[in-house]
Coordinates of C-alpha atoms in Angstrom, one line a residue:
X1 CA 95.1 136.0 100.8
X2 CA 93.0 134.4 97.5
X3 CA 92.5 130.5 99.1
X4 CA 93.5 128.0 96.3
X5 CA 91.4 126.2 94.1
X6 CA 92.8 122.7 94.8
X7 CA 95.8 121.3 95.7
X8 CA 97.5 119.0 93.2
X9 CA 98.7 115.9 94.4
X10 CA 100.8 113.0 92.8
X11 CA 99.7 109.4 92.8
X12 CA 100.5 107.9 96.7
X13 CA 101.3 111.2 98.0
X14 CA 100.6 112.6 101.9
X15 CA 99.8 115.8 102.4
X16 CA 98.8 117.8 105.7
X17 CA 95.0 118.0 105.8
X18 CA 95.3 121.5 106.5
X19 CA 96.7 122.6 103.0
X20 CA 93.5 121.3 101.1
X21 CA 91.5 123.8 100.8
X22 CA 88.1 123.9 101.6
X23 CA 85.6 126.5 100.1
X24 CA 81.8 127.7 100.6
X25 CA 79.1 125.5 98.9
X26 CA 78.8 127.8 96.1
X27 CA 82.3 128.4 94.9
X28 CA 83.1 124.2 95.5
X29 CA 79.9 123.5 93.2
X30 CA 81.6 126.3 90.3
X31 CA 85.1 124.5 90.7
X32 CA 83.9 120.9 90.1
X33 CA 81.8 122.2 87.0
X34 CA 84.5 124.3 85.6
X35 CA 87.3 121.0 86.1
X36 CA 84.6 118.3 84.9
X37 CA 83.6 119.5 81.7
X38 CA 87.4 118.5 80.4
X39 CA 87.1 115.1 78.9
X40 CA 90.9 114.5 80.7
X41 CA 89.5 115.3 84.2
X42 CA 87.0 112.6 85.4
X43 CA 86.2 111.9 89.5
X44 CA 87.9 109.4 91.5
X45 CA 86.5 109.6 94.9
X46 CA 84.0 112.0 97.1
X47 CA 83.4 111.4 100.1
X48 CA 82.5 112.8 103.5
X49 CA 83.3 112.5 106.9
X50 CA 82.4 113.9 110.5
X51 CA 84.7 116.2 112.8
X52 CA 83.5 117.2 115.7
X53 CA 80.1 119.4 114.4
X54 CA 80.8 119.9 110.6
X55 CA 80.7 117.5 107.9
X56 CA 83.7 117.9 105.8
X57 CA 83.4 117.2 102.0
X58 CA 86.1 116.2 99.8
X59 CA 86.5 115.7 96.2
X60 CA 89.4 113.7 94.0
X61 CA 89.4 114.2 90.4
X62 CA 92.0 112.9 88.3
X63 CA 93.5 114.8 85.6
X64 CA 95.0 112.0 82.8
X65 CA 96.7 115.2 80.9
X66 CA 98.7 116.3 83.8
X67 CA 98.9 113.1 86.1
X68 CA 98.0 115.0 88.9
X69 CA 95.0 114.5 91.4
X70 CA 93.4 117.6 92.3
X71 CA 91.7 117.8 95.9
X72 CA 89.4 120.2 97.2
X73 CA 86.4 120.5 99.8
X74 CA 83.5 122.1 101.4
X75 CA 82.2 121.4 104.9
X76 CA 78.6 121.6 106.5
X77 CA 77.2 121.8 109.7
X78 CA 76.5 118.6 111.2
X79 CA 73.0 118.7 112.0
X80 CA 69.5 117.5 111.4
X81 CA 68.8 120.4 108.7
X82 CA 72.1 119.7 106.6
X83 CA 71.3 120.4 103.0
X84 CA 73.5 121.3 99.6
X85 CA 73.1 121.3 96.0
X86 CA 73.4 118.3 94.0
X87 CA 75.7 118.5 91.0
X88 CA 74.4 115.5 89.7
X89 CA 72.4 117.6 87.3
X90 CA 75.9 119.1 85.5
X91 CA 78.0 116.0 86.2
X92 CA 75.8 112.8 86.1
X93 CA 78.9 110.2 87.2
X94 CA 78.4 112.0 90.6
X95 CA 75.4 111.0 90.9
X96 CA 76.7 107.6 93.4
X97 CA 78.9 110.0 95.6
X98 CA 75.9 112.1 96.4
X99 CA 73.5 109.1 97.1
X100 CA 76.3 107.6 99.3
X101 CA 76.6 111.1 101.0
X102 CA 72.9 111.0 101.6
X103 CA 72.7 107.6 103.2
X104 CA 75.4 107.6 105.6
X105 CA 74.6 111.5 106.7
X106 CA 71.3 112.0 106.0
X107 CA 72.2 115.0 104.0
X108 CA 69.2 116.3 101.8
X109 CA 70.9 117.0 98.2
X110 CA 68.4 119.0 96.3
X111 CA 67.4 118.3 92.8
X112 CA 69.3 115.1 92.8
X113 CA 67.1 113.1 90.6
X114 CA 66.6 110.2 92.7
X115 CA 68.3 109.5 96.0
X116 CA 68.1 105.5 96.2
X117 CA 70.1 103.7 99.2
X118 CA 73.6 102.7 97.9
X119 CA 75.0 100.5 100.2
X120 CA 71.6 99.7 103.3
X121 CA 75.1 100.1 105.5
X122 CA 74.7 98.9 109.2
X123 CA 75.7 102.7 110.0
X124 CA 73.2 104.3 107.8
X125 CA 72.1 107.5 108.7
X126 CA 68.3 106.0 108.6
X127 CA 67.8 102.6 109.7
X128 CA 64.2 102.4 108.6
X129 CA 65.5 102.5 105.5
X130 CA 65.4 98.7 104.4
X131 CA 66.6 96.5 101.4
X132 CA 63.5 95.0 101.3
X133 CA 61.5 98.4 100.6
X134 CA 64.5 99.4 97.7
X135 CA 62.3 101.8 95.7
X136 CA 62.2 100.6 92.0
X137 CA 61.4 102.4 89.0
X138 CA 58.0 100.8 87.2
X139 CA 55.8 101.5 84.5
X140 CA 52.4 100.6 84.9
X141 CA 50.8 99.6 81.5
X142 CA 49.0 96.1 81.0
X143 CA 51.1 95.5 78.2
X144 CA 54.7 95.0 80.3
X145 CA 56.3 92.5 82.6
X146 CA 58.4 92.4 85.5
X147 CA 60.9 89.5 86.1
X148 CA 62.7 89.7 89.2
X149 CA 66.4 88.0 89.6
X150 CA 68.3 86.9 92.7
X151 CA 69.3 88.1 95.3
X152 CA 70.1 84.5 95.9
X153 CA 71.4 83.1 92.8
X154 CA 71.7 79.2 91.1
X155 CA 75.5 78.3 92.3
X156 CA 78.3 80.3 94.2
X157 CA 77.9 83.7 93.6
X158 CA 77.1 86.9 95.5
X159 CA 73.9 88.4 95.8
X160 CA 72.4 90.7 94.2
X161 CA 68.7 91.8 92.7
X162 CA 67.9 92.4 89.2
X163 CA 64.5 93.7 88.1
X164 CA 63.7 93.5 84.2
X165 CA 60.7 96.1 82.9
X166 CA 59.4 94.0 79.8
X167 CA 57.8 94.2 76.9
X168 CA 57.8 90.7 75.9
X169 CA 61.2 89.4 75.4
X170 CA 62.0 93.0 75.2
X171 CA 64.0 94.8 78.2
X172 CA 63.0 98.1 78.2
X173 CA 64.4 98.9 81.4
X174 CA 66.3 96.9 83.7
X175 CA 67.2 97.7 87.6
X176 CA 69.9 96.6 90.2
X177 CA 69.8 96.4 93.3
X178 CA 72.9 96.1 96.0
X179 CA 73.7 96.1 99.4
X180 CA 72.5 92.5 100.2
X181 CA 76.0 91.8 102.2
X182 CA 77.4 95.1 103.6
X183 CA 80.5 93.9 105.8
X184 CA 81.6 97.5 107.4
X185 CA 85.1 97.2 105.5
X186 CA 85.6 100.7 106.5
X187 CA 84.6 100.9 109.7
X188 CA 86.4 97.6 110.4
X189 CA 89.5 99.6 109.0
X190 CA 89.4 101.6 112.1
X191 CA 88.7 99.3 114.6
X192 CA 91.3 96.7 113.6
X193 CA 94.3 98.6 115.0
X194 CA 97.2 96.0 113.8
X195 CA 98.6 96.9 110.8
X196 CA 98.2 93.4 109.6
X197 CA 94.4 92.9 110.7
X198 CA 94.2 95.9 108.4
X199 CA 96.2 94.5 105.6
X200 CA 94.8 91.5 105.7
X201 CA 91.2 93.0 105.4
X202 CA 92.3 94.9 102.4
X203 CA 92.8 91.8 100.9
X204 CA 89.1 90.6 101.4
X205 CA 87.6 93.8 99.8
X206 CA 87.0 91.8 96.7
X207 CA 88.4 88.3 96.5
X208 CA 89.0 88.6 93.0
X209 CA 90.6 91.4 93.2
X210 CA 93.6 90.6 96.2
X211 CA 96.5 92.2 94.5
X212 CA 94.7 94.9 93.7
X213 CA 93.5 96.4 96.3
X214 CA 95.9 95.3 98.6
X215 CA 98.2 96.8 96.8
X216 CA 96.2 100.4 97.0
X217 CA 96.2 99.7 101.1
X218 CA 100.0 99.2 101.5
X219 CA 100.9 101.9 99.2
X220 CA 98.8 104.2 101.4
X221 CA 100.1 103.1 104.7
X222 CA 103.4 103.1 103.0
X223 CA 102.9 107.2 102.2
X224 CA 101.3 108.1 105.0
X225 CA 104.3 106.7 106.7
X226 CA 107.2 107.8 104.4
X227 CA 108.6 104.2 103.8
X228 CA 110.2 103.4 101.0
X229 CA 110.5 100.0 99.6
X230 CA 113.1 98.9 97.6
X231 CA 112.7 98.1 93.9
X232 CA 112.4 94.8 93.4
X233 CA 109.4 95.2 95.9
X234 CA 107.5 97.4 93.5
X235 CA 108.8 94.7 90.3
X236 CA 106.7 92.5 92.2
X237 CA 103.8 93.8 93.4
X238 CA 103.6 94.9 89.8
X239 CA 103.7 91.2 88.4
X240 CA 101.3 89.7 91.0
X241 CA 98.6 92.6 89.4
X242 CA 99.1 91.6 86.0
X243 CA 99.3 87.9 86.8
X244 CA 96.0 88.7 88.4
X245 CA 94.3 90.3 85.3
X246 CA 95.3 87.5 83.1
X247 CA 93.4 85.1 85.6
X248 CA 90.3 87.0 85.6
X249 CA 90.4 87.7 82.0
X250 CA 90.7 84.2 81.1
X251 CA 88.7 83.1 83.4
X252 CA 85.8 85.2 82.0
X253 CA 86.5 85.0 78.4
X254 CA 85.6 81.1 79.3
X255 CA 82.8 82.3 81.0
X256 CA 81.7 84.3 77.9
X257 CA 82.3 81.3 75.5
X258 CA 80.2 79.1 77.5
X259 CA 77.2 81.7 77.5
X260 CA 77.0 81.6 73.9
X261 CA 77.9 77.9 74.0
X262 CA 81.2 77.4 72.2
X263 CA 82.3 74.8 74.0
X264 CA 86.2 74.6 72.9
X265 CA 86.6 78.0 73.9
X266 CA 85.0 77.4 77.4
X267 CA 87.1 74.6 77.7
X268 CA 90.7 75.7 76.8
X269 CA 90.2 79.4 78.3
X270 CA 89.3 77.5 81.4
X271 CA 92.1 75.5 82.1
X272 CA 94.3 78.3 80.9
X273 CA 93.5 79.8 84.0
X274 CA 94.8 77.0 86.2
X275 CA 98.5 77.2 85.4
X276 CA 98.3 80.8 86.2
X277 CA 96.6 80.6 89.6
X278 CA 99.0 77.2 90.4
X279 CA 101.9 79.7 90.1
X280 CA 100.2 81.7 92.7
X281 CA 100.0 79.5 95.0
X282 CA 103.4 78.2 94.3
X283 CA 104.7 81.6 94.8
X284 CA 102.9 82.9 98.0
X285 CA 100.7 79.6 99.2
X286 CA 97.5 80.9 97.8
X287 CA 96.0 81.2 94.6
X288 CA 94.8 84.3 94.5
X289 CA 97.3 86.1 96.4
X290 CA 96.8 86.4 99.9
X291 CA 99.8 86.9 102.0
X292 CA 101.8 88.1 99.0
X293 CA 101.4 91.8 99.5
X294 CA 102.4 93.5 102.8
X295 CA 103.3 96.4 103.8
X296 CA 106.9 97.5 103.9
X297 CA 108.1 94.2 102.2
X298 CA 107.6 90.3 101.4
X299 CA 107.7 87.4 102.6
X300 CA 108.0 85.5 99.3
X301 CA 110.5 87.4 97.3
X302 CA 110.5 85.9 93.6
X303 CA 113.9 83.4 93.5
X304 CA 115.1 82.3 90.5
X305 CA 113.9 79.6 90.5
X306 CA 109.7 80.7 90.7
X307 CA 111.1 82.9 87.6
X308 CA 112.4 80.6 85.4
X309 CA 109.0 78.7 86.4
X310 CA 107.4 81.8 85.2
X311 CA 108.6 81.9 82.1
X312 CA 108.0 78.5 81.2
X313 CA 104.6 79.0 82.4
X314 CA 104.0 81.8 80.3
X315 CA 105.5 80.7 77.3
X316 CA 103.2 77.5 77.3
X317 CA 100.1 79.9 77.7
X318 CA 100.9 82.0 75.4
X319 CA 101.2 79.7 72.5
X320 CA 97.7 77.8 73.8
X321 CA 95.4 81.1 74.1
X322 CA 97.0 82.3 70.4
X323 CA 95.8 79.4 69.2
X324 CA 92.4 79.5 70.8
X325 CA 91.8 83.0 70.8
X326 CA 92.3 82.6 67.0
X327 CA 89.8 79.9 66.5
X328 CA 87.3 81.8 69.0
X329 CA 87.3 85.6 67.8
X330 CA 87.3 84.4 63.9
X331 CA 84.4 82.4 64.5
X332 CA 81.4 83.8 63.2
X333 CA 79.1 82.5 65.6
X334 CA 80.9 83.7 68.0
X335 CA 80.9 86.9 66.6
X336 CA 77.6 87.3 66.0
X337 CA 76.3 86.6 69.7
X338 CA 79.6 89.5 70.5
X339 CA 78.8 92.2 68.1
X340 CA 76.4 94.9 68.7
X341 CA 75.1 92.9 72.0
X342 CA 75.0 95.5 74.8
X343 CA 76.3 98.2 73.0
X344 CA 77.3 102.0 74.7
X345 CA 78.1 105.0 73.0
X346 CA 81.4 106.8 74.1
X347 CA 79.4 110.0 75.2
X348 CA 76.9 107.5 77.7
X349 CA 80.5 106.7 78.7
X350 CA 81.8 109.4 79.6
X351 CA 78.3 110.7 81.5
X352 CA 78.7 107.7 84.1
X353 CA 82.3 108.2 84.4
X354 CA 83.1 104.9 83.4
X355 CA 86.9 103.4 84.2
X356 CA 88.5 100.5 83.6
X357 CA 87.6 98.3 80.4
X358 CA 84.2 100.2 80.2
X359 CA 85.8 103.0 79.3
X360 CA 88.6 101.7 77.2
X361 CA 85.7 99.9 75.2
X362 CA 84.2 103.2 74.1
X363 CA 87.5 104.6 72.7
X364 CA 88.7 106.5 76.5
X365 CA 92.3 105.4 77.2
X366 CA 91.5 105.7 81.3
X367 CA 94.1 103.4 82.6
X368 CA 95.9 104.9 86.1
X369 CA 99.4 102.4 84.8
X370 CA 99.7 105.4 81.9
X371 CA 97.8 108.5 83.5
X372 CA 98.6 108.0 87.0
X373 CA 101.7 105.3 86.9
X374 CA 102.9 104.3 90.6
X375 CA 105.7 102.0 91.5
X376 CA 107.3 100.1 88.7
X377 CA 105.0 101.2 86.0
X378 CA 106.5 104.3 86.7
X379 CA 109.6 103.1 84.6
X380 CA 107.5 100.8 81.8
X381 CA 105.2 101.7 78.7
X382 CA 102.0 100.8 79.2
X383 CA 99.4 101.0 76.3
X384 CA 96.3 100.3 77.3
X385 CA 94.3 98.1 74.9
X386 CA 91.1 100.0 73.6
X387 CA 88.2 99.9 71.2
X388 CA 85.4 102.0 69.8
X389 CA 82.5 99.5 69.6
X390 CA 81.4 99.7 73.2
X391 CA 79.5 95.9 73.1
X392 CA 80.1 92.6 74.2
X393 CA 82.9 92.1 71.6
X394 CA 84.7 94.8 72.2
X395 CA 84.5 93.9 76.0
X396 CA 86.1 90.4 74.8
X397 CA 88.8 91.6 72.8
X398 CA 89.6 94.0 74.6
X399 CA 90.2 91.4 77.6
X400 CA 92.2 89.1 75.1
X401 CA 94.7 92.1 74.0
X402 CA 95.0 92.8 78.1
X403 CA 96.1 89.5 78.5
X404 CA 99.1 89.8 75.8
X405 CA 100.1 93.0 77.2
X406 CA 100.2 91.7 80.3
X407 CA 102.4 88.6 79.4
X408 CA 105.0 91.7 77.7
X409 CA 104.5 94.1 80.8
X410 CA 105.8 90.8 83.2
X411 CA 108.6 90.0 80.8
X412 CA 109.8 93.3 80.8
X413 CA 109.4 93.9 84.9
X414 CA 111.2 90.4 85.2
X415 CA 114.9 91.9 83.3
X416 CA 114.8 94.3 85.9
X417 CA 114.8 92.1 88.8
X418 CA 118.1 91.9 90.8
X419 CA 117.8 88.8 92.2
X420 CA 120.9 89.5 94.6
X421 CA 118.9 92.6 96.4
X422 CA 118.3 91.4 99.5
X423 CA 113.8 91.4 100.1
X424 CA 113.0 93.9 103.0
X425 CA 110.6 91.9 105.6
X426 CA 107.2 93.4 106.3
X427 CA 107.1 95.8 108.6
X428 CA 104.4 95.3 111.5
X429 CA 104.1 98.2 112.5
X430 CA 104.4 101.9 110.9
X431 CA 104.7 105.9 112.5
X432 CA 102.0 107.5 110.3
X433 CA 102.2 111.3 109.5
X434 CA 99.5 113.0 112.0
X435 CA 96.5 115.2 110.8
X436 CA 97.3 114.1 106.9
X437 CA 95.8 113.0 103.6
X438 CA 96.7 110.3 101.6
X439 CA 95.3 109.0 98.2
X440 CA 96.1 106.2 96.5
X441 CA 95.0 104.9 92.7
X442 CA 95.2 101.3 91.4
X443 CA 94.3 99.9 88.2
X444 CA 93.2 96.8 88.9
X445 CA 91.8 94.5 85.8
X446 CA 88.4 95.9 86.3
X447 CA 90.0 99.3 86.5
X448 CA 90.9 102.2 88.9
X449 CA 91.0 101.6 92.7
X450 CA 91.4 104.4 94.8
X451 CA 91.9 104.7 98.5
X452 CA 92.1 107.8 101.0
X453 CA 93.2 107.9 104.4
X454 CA 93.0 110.8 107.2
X455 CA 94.8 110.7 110.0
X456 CA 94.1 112.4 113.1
X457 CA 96.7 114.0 115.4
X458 CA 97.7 110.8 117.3
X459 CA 98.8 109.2 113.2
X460 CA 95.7 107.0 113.9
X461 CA 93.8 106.6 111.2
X462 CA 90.3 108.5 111.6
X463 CA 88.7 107.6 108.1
X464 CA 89.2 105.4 105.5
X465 CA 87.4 105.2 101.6
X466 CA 87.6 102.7 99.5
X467 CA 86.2 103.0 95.9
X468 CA 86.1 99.7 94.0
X469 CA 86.0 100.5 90.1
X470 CA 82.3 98.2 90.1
X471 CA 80.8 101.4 91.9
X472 CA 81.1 103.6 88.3
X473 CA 80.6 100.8 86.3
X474 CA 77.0 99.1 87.7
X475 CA 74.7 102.0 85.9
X476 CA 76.3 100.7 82.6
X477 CA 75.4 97.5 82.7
X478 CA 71.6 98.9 83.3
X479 CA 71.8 100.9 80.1
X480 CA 74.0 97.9 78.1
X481 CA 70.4 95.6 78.4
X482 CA 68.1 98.8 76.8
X483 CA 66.4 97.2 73.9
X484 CA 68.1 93.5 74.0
X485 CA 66.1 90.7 74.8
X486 CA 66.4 89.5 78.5
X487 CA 68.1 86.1 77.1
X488 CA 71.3 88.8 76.2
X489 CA 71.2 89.1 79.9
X490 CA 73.9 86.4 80.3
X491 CA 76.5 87.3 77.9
X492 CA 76.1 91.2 78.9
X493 CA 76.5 90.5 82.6
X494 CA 79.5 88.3 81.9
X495 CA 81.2 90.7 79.9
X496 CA 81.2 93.3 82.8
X497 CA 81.8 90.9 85.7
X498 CA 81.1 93.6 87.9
X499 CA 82.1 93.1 91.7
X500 CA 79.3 92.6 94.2
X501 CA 81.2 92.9 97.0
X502 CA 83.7 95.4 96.2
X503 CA 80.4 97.9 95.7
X504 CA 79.1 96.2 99.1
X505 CA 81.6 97.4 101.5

């Protein structure tokens, strides 16, 4: 009997492990090659894990034409000698998988082009492997420059090394380096055998991103278990993510305008955010969320009193960030720090496999609320707003249309609240299916968040992978600063406001 290809699989859907198949090194490698060269098709997750003397491979590769999620894998003996082929080579955006691969097993991937540490995880397969001894790319020439920046940076912020090659003000190459604050999220994901310890954790994978990728966690445990919640759960859980994107993207487009010092447009987009957050914390006691998404349920079901709140609340933002978002993106100072500054070309785009708003800024519509759609986006519209320019202004306007769909996506989810439906509570603790897969994809406002969980034949869970949308999205930045001088760094970082920690796990 011919084994299959892959298995396709629906967003937040549990499968016995036993019916993905698994095939020989060589005939995995032609699969991925054959389903990656579609412009539709692009990887979500590949990952590895041990049982008992094989490494097991598995890949995750979304297909936005079909909505499916096609999963397949190899395996490997588990031993000192453990080798395969990179693919890195055909498919550049794998390129993190396989170094990830290498430093937690030790695996040697031929002809990868460079197998630099990822993550300097306290579980790495070589722990003489340091951050310290990170091996840079340099030129030596007497006519360039290094300038080294962070890890520790001026302010609150997370660390994280970034080594400019110059020629003058000229970056010709620039360099960053991670892993500075590995937590063991994933480990700690199997350790922590509460449900809540685990839910509560999800929420700490990036604290910027709460709903986010909480929301990715309880819709796995929440498949794996066959739970169902009710709809004005999913209304909800759908709100809190788009409140939270309008946060961050206001948030930053202050950030941006205070980078290229336009000081009205710092100010206004900054206390913009305020009102947003404040209804957070009116809603669930925190302001960016935590305790607001469980598993099974809610504690804070949205009354009607929080929603007429809401609408008043949006209604006065709406009118203030029209009216600055007028003055700031028809401002031709503005513009001219925005345009062409950190500029990508949809084909560099597509050969990192960027998500999220680095891909929408090169003309890809990769959003998992239209290709993938889960919970109550699965009964909206969503258009994802896009542009072709690929630079610093279309990363701004591309967060200032986000923000007005988002306002029309809550507005919608909030006439199809029935405020009589009685809120399920959270459940504490949940029957998981035994010796099953589960994957789960999240667009959170930096883009796609996917989680995978296998189970082993007790339902405990036996591995867990999170990818945070930062982890495609880091090489971009590096090629963004190509040819710019190293005072565009600023505005170009901002722009991205790539996670630290949510690469750190």
């Amino acid at each position: 009997m011919e084994v299959k290809k892959y298995i396709e699989l629906d967003n937040n859907e549990t499968v016995p492990l036993a019916e993905i198949p698994f095939h020989s090194e060589g005939n995995f490698n032609n699969i991925v090659t054959e389903l990656m060269h579609s412009s539709n098709r692009h990887c979500v997750n590949y990952f590895g894990y041990k049982n008992e003397n094989e490494l097991n491979l598995i890949m995750c590769i979304a297909d936005d034409s079909t909505h499916k999620i096609l999963a397949f894998g190899h395996s490997i003996e588990s031993d000192s000698d453990q080798r395969i082929l990179s693919l890195t080579k055909e498919i550049f955006a794998l390129h993190i998988f396989e170094r990830e691969i290498h430093e937690n097993f030790g695996t040697n991937i031929f002809w990868h082009p460079w197998l630099k540490p990822v993550r300097y995880s306290e579980d790495r397969f070589n722990k003489s492997a340091l951050v310290n001894d990170y091996p840079f790319y340099s030129i030596d020439s007497p006519e360039l420059h290094e300038v080294g920046v962070g890890p520790i940076h001026a302010g609150v912020i997370e660390p994280g090394h970034f080594r400019f090659i110059c020629n003058g003000e000229l970056v010709l190459h620039l360099e960053i380096q991670l892993g500075w604050q590995h937590r063991g999220i994933e480990p700690l994901m199997l350790k922590k055998k509460k449900l809540l310890q685990k839910n509560i954790l999800s929420e700490s994978i990036t604290g910027d991103t709460t709903i986010g990728h909480a929301t990715a966690f309880v819709h796995q445990m929440e498949s794996l278990a066959g739970f169902e919640v009710s709809t004005n759960i999913q209304i909800e859980r759908a709100i809190a993510l788009e409140l939270e994107r309008i946060a961050v993207h206001v948030g930053d487009l202050s950030a941006m305008c205070t980078d290229v010092a336009y000081q009205l447009g710092s100010a206004v987009f900054g206390a913009l955010r305020t009102p947003i957050i404040n209804f957070m914390q009116a809603w669930c006691g925190n302001r960016f969320g935590k305790g607001l998404i469980r598993t099974g349920g809610s504690h804070y079901p949205l009354t009607t009193e929080l929603l007429d709140k809401l609408e008043i609340i949006l209604k006065d933002f709406e009118k203030r960030f029209n009216s600055i978002s007028d003055k700031t993106f028809n401002l031709t100072s503005v513009y001219q720090r925005f345009e062409g500054i950190g500029k990508l070309e949809k084909e560099q785009v597509e050969l990192l496999g960027g998500v999220g708003m680095v891909a929408r800024m090169s003309g890809i519509e990769r959003d998992i609320r239209k290709t993938h759609p889960y919970g109550a986006f699965q009964a909206i519209t969503v258009n994802p707003a896009t542009a072709t320019s690929g630079d610093v202004w279309a990363r701004g306007t591309i967060r200032r249309d986000e923000i007005t769909n988002s306002i029309e996506i809550i507005r919608n989810l909030i006439q199809q609240i029935n405020i009589k439906d009685d809120s399920t509570s959270p459940q504490t603790r949940l029957d998981l299916e035994k010796d099953s897969f589960s994957i789960s994809l999240t667009e959170g406002w930096r883009g796609e968040i996917c989680h995978c969980s296998i189970t082993d034949d007790d339902g405990e869970l036996k591995h867990y992978k999170i990818k945070d949308p930062s982890i495609h999205n880091w090489k971009a930045l590096e090629l963004a600063l190509r040819d710019l001088e190293i005072s565009d760094f600023p505005i170009n970082n901002k722009s991205f406001d790539l996670s630290y920690c949510g690469h750190d796990l």
